[in-house]
PDB file of C-alpha atoms and ligand atoms in Angstrom:
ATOM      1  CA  UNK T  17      -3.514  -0.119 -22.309  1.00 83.00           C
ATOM      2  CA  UNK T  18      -5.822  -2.434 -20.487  1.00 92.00           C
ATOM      3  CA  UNK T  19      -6.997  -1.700 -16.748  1.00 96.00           C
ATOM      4  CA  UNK T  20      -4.571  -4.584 -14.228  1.00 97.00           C
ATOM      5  CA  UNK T  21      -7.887  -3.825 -11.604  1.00 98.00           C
ATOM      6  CA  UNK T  22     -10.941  -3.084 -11.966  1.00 98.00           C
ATOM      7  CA  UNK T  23     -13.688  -2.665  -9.315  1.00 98.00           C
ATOM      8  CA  UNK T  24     -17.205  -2.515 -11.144  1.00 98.00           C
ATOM      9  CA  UNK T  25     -20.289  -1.154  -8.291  1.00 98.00           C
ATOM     10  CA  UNK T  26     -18.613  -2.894  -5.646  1.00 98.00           C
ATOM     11  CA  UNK T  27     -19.894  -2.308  -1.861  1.00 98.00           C
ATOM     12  CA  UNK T  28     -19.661  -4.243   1.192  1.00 98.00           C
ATOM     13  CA  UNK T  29     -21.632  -4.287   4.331  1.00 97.00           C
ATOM     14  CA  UNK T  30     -20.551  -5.631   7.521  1.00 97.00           C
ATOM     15  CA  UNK T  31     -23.197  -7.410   9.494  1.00 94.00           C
ATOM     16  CA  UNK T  32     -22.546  -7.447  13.534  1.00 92.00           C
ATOM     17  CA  UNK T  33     -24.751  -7.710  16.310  1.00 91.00           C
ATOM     18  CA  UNK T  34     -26.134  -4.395  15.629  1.00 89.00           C
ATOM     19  CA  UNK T  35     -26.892  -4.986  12.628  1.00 93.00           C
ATOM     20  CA  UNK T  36     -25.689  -3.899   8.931  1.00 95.00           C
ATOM     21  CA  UNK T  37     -23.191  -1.474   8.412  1.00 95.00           C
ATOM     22  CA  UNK T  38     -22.922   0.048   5.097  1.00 97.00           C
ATOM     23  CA  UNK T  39     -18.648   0.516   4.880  1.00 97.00           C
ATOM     24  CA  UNK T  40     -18.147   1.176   1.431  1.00 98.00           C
ATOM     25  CA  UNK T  41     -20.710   1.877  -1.494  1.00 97.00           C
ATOM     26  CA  UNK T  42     -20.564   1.943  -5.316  1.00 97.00           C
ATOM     27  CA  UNK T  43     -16.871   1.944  -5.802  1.00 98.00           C
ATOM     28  CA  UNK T  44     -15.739   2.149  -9.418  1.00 98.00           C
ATOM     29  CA  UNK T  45     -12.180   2.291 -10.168  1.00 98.00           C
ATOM     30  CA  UNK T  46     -10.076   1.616 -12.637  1.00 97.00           C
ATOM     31  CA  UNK T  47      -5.946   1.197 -12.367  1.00 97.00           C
ATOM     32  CA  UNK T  48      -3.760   1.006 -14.736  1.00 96.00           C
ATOM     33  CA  UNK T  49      -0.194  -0.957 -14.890  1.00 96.00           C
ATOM     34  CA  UNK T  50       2.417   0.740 -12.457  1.00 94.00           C
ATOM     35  CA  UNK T  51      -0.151   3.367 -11.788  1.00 95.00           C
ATOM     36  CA  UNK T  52       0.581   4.547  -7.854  1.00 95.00           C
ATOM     37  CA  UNK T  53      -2.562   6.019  -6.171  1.00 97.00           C
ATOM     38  CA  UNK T  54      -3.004   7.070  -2.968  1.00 97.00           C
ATOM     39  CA  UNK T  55      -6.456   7.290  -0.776  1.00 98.00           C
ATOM     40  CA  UNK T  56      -7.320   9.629   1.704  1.00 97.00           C
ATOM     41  CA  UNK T  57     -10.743  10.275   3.577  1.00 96.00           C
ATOM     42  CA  UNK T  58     -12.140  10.222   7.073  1.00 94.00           C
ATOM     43  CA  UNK T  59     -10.846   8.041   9.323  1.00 94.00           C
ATOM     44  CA  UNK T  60     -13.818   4.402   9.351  1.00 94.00           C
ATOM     45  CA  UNK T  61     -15.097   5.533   5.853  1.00 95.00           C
ATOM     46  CA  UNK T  62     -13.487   2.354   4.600  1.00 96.00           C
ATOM     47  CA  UNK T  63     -10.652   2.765   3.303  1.00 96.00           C
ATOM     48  CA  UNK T  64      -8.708  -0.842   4.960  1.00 95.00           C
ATOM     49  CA  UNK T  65     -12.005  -2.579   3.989  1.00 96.00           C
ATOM     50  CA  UNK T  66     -10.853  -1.046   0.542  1.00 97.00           C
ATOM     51  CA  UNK T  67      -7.728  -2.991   0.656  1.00 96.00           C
ATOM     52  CA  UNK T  68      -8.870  -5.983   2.303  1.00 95.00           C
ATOM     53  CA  UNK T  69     -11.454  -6.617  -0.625  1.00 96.00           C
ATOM     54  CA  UNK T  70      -8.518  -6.022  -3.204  1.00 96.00           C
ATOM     55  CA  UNK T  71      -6.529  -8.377  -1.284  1.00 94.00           C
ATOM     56  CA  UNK T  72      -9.221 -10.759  -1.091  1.00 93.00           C
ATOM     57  CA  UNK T  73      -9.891 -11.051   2.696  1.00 92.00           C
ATOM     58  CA  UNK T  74     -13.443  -9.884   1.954  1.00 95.00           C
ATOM     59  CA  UNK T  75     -15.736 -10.407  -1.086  1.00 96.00           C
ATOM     60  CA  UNK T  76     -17.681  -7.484  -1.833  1.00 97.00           C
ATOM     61  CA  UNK T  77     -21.638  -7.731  -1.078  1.00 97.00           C
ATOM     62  CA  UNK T  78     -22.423  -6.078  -4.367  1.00 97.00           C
ATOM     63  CA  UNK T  79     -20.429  -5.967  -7.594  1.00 98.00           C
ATOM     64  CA  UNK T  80     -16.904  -7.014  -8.735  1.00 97.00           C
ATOM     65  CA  UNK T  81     -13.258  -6.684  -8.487  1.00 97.00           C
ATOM     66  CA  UNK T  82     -11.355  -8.021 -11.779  1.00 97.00           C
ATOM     67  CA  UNK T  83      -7.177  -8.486 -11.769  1.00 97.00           C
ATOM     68  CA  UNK T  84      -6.632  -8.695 -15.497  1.00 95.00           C
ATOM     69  CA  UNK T  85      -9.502  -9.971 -16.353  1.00 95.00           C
ATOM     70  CA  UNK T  86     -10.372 -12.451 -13.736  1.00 96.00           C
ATOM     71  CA  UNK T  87     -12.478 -11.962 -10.738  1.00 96.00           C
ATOM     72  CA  UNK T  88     -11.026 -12.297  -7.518  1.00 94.00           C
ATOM     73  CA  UNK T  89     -12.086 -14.935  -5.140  1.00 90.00           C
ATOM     74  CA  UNK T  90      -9.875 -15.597  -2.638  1.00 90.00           C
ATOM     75  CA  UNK T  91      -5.987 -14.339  -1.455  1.00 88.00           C
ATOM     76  CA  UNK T  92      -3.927 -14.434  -3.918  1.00 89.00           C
ATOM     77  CA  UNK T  93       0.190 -14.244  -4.746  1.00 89.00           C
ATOM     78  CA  UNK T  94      -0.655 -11.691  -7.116  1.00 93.00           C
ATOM     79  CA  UNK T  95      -1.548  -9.161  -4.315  1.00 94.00           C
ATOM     80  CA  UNK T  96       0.979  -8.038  -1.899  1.00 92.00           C
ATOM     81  CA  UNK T  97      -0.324  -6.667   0.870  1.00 90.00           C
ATOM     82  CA  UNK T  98       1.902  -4.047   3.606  1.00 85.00           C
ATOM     83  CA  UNK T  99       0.556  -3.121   7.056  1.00 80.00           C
ATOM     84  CA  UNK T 100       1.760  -0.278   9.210  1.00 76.00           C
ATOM     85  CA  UNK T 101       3.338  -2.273  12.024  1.00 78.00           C
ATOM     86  CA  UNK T 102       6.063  -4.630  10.145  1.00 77.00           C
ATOM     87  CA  UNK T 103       4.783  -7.909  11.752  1.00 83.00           C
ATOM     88  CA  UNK T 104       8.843  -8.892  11.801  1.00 92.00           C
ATOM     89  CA  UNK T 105       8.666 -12.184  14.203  1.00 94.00           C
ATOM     90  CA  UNK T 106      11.303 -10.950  17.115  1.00 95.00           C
ATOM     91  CA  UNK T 107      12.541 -14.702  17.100  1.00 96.00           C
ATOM     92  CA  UNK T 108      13.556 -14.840  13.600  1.00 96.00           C
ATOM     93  CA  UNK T 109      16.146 -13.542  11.687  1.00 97.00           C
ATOM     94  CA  UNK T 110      16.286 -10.482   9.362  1.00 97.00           C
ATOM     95  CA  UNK T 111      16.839 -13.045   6.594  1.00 97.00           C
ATOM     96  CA  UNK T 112      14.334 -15.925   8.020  1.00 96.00           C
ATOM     97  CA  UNK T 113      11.538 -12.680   8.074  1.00 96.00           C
ATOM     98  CA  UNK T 114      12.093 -11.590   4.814  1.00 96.00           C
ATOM     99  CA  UNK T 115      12.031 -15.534   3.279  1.00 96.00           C
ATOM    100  CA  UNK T 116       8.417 -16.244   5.532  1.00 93.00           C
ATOM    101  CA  UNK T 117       6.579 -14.829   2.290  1.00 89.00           C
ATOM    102  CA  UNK T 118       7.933 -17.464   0.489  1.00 92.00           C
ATOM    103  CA  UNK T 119       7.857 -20.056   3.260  1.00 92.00           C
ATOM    104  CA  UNK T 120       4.144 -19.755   3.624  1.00 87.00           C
ATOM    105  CA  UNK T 121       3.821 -20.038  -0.369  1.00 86.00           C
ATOM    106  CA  UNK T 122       6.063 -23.562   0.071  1.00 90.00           C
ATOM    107  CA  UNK T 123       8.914 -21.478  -2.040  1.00 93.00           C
ATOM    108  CA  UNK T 124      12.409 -21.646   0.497  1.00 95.00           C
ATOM    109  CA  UNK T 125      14.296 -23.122  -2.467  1.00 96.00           C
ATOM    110  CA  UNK T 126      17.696 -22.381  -2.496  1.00 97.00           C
ATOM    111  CA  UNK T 127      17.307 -19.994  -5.585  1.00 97.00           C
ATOM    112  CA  UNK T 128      14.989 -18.002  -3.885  1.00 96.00           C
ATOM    113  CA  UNK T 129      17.203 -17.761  -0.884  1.00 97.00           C
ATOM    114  CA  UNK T 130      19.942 -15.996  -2.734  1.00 97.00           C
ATOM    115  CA  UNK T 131      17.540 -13.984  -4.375  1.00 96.00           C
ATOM    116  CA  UNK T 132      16.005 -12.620  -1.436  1.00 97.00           C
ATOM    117  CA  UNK T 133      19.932 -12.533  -0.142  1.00 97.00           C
ATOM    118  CA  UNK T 134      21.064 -10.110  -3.045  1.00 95.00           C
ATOM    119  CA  UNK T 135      17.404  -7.525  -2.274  1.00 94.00           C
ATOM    120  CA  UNK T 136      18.745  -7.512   1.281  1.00 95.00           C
ATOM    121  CA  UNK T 137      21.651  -6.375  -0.005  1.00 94.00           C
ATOM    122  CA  UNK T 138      20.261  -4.180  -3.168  1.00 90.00           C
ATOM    123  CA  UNK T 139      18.216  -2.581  -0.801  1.00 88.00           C
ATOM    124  CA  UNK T 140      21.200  -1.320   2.117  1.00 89.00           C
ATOM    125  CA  UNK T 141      20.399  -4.312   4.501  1.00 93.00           C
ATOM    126  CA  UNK T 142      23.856  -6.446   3.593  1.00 93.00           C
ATOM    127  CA  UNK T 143      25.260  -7.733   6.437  1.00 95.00           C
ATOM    128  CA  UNK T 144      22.080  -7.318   8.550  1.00 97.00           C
ATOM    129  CA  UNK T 145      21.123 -10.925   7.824  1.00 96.00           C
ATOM    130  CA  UNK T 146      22.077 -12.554  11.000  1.00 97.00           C
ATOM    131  CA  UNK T 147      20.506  -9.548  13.161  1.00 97.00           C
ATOM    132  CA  UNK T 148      17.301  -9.581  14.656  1.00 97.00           C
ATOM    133  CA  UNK T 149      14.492  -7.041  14.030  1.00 96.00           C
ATOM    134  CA  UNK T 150      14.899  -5.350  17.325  1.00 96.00           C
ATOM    135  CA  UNK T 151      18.378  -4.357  16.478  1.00 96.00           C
ATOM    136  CA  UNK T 152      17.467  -2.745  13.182  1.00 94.00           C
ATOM    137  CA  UNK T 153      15.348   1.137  13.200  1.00 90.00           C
ATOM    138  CA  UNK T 154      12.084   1.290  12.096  1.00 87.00           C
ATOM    139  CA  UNK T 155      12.997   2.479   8.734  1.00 86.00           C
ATOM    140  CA  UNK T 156      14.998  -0.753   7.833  1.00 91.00           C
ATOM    141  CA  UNK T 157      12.431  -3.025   9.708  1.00 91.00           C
ATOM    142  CA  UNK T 158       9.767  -1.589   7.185  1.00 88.00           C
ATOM    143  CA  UNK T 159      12.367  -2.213   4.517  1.00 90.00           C
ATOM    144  CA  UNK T 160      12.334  -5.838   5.512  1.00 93.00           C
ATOM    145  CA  UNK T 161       8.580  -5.993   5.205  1.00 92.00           C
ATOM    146  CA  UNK T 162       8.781  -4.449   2.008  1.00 90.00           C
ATOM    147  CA  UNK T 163      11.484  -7.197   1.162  1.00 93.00           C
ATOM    148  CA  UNK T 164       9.242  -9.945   2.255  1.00 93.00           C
ATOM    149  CA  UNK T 165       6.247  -9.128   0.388  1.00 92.00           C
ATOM    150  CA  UNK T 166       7.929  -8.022  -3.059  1.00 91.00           C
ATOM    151  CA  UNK T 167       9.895 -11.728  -2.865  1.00 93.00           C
ATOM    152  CA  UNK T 168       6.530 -13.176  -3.818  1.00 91.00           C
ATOM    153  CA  UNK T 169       6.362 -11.027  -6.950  1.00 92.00           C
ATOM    154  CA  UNK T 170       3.002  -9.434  -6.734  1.00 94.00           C
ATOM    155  CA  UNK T 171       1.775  -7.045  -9.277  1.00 94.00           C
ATOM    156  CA  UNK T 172      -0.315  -5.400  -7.081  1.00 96.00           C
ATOM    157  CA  UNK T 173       0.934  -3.770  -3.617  1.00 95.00           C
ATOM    158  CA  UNK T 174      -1.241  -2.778  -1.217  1.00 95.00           C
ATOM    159  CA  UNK T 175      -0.396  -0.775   1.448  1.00 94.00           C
ATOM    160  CA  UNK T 176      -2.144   0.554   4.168  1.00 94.00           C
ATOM    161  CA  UNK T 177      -0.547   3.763   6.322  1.00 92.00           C
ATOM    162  CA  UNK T 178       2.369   2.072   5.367  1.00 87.00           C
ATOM    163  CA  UNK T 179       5.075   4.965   7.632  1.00 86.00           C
ATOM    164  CA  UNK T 180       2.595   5.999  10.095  1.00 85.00           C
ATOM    165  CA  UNK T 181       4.563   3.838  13.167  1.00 81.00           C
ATOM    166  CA  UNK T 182       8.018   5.717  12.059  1.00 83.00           C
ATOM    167  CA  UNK T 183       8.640   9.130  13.239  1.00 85.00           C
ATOM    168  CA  UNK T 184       8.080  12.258  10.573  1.00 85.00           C
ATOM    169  CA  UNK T 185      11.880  12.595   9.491  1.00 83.00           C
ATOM    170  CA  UNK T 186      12.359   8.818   8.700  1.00 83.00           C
ATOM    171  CA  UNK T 187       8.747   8.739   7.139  1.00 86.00           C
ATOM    172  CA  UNK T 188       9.968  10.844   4.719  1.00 88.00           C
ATOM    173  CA  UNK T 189      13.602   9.225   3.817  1.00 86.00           C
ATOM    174  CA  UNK T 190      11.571   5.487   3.901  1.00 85.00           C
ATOM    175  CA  UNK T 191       8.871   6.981   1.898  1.00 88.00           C
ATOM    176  CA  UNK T 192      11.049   8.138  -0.754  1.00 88.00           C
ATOM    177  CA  UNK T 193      13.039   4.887  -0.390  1.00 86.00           C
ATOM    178  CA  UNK T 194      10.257   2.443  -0.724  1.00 87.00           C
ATOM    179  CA  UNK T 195       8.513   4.559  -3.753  1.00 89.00           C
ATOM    180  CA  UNK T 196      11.992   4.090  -5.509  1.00 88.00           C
ATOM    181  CA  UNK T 197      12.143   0.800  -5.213  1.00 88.00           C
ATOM    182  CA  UNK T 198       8.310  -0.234  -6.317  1.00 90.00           C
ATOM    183  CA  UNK T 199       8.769   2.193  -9.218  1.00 88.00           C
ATOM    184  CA  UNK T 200      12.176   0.166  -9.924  1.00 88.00           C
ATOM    185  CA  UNK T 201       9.757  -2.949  -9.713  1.00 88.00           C
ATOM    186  CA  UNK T 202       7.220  -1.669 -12.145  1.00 91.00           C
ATOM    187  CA  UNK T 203       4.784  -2.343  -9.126  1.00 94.00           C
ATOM    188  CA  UNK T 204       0.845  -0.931  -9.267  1.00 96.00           C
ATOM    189  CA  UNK T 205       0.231   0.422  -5.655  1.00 97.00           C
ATOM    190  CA  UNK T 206      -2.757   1.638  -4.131  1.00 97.00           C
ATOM    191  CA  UNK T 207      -1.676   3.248  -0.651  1.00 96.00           C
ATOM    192  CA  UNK T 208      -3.800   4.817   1.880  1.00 96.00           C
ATOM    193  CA  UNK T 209      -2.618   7.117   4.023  1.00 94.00           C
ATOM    194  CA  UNK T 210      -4.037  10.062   6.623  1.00 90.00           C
ATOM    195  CA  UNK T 211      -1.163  11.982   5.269  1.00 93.00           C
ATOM    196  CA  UNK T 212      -1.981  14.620   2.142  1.00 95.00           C
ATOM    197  CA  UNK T 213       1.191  15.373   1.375  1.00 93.00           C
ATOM    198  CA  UNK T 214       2.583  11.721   1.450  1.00 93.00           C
ATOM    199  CA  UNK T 215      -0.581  11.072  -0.639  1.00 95.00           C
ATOM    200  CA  UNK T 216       0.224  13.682  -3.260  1.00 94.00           C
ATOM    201  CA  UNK T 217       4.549  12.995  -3.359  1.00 92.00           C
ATOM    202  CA  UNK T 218       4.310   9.698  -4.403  1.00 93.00           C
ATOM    203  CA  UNK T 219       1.001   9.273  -6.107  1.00 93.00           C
ATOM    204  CA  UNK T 220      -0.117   9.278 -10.090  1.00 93.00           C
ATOM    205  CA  UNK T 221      -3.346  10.044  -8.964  1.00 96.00           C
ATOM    206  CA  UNK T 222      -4.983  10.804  -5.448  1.00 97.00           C
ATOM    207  CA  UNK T 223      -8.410   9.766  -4.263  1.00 98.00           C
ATOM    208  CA  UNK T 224     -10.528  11.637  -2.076  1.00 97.00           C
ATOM    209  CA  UNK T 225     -13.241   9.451  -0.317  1.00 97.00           C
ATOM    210  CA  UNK T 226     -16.366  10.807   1.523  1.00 96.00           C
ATOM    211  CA  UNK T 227     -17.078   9.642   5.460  1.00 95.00           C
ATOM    212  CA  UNK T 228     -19.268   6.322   5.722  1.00 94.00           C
ATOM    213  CA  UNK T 229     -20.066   4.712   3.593  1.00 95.00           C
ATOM    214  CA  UNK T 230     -17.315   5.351   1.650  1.00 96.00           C
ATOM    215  CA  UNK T 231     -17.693   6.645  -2.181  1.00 97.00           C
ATOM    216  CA  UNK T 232     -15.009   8.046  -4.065  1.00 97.00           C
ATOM    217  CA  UNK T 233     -16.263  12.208  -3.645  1.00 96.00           C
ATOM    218  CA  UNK T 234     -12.907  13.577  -6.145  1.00 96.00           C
ATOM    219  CA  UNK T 235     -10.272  12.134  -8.219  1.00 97.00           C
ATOM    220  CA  UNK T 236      -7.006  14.152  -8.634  1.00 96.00           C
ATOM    221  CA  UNK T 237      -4.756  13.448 -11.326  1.00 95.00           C
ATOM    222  CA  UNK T 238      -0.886  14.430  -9.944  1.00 93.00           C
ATOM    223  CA  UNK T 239       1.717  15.461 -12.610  1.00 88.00           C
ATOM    224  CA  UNK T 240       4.075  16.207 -10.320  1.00 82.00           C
ATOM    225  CA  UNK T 241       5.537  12.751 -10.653  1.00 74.00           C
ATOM    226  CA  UNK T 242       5.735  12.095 -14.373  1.00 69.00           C
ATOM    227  CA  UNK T 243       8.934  12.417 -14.967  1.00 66.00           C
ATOM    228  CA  UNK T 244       9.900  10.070 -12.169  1.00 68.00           C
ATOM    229  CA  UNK T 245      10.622  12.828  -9.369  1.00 75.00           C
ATOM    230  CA  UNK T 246      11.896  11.785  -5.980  1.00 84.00           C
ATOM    231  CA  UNK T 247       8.918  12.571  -3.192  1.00 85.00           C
ATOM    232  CA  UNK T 248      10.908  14.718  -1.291  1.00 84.00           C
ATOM    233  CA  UNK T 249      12.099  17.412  -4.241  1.00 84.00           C
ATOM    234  CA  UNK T 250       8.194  16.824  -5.401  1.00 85.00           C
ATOM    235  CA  UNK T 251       7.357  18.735  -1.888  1.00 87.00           C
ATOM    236  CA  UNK T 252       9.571  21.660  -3.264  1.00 85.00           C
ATOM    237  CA  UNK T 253       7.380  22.119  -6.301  1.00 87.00           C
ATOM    238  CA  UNK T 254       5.400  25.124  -6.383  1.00 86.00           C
ATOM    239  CA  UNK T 255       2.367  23.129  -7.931  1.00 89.00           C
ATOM    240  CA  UNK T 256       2.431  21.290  -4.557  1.00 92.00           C
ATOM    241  CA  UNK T 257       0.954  23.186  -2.151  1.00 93.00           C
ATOM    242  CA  UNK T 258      -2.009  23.940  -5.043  1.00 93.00           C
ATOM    243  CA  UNK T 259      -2.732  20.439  -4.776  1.00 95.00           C
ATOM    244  CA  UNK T 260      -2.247  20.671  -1.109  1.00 95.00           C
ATOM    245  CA  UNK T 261      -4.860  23.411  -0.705  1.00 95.00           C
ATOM    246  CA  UNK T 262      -7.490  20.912  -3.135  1.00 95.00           C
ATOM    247  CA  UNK T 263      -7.309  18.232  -1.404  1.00 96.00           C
ATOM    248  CA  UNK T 264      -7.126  19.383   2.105  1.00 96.00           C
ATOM    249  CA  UNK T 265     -10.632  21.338   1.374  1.00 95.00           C
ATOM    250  CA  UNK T 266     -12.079  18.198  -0.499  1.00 94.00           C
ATOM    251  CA  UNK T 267     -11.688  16.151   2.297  1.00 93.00           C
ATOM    252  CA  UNK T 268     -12.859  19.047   5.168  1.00 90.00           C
ATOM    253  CA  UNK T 269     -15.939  19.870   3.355  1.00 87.00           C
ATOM    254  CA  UNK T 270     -19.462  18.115   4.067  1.00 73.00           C
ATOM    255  CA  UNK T 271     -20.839  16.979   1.119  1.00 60.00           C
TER     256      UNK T 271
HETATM  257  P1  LIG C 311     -10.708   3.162   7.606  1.00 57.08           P
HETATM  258  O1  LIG C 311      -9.603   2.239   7.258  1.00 57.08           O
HETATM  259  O2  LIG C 311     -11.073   4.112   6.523  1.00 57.08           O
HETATM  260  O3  LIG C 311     -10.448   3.907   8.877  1.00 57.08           O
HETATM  261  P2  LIG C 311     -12.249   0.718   7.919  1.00 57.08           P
HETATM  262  O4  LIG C 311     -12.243   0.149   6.558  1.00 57.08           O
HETATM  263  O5  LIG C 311     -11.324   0.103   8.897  1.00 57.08           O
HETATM  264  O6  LIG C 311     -12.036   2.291   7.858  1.00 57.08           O
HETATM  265  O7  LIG C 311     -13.717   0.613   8.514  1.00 57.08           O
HETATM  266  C1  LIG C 311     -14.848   1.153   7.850  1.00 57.08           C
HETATM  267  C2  LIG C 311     -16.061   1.041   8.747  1.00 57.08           C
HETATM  268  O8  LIG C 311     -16.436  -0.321   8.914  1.00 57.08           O
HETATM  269  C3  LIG C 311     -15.806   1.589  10.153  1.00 57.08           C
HETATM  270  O9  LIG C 311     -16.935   2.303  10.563  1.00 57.08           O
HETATM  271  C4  LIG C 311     -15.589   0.367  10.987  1.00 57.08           C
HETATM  272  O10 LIG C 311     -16.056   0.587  12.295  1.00 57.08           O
HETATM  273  C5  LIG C 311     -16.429  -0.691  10.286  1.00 57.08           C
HETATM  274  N1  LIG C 311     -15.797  -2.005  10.396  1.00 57.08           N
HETATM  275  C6  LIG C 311     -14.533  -2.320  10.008  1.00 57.08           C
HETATM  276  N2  LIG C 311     -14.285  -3.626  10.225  1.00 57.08           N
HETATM  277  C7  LIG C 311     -15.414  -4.149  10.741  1.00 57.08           C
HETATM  278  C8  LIG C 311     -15.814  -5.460  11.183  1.00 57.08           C
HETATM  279  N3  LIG C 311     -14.973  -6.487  11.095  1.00 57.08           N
HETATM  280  N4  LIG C 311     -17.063  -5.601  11.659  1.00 57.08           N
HETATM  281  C9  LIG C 311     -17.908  -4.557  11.729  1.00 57.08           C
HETATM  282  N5  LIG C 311     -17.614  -3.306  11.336  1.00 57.08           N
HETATM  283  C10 LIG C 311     -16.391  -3.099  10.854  1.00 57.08           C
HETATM  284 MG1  LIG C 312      -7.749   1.861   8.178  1.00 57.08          MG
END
């Protein structure tokens, strides 16, 4: 099977006022189709400018980032892209928020309305169409954002502490929710997260990056989710707290 993304030597300085700062350096990754891995490291070692080169926001200052094959140049539909606030516009309806995707992309058709009807629906939000965001919870807010972005199809989701606004016992039940649904999808996610054991419950394969500028210090291959386990019963594993214990030393240890 062929890498989806590929990012060959790839590092990016930001120049301010100051003068250069080195974010990221010598990245080399490799994902495979529907391949979920998660990203932790130090808080600034560069882990949104990770995303925001994969999304296309940034080009790199060295080397390349391929999506089957093709460099990427700009922002593209390819690349979905989830924030942890849900940018929901108060204004606009649960349905009008999850149809802006396609809005923007010149897409309201009246096929893609009832498509994006039937996921509202698919994904526990029938009925809610008519509501506003600030009469929904956090956890079906984010479920809306999640809505919005996969109506655009990507391949690729992106998403960056995705559950960190939502308090600890709906991060887990949205968590679990939103990993069913992008497995149902067949979706290739990169997600960072502060979180180690939200890294390790969902992921294929965790990534451990050092403090600025950020290199990838450890790769960690997780099993635990082969056979399709649910997050939450892969907490209950005995293996997990071995991976736990890995990973939390990885990323507490200078290098
Ligand atoms: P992380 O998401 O891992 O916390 P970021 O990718 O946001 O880290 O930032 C990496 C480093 O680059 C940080 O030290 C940050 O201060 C710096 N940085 C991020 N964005 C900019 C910018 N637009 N201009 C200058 N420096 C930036
Ligand atoms: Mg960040």
């Amino acid at each position: 099977m062929r890498a989806i993304l590929e990012l060959e030597n790839v590092s990016l300085s930001y120049h301010t006022l100051e003068g250069e700062i080195l974010a990221l350096q010598d990245i080399n990754l490799q994902v495979m189709p529907e391949e979920f891995i998660s990203i932790v490291g130090p808080s600034g070692c560069g882990k949104s400018t990770l995303l925001s080169l994969i999304a296309g926001l940034l080009k790199p200052s060295k080397g390349t980032i391929r999506l089957d094959g093709v460099p990427i140049t700009g922002t593209t539909q390819q690349v979905g892209y989830m924030l942890q606030q849900d940018y929901l516009f108060e204004w606009r309806t649960i349905l009008d928020n999850a149809l802006l995707g396609l809005e923007v992309l010149r897409k309201r058709t009246p096929e893609n309305i009832e498509k994006v009807k039937q996921m509202l629906v698919d994904y526990g939000l029938g009925g809610f169409e008519k509501y506003y965001p600030q009469q929904l919870s956090g956890g079906m807010r984010q479920r809306v954002a999640l809505i919005r972005t996969l109506a655009m199809e990507p391949k690729v989701f992106l998403l960056d502490e995705p559950f960190s606004a939502l308090d600890y016992q709906n991060r887990l039940a949205v968590g679990a929710e939103v990993v069913k649904i992008l497995r149902e999808q067949k979706k290739t996610v990169i997600m960072v997260t502060h979180d180690i054991p939200e890294a390790i419950s969902m992921a294929n394969r965790v990534l451990v990056f050092t403090k600025r500028p950020g290199r990838i210090k450890s790769e960690h291959i997780v099993t635990l989710n082969a056979n399709g386990c649910n997050p939450l019963a892969c907490r209950e594993s005995p293996e997990f707290s071995r991976y736990y214990t890995k990973i939390w030393k990885e990323l507490n240890s200078d290098e």
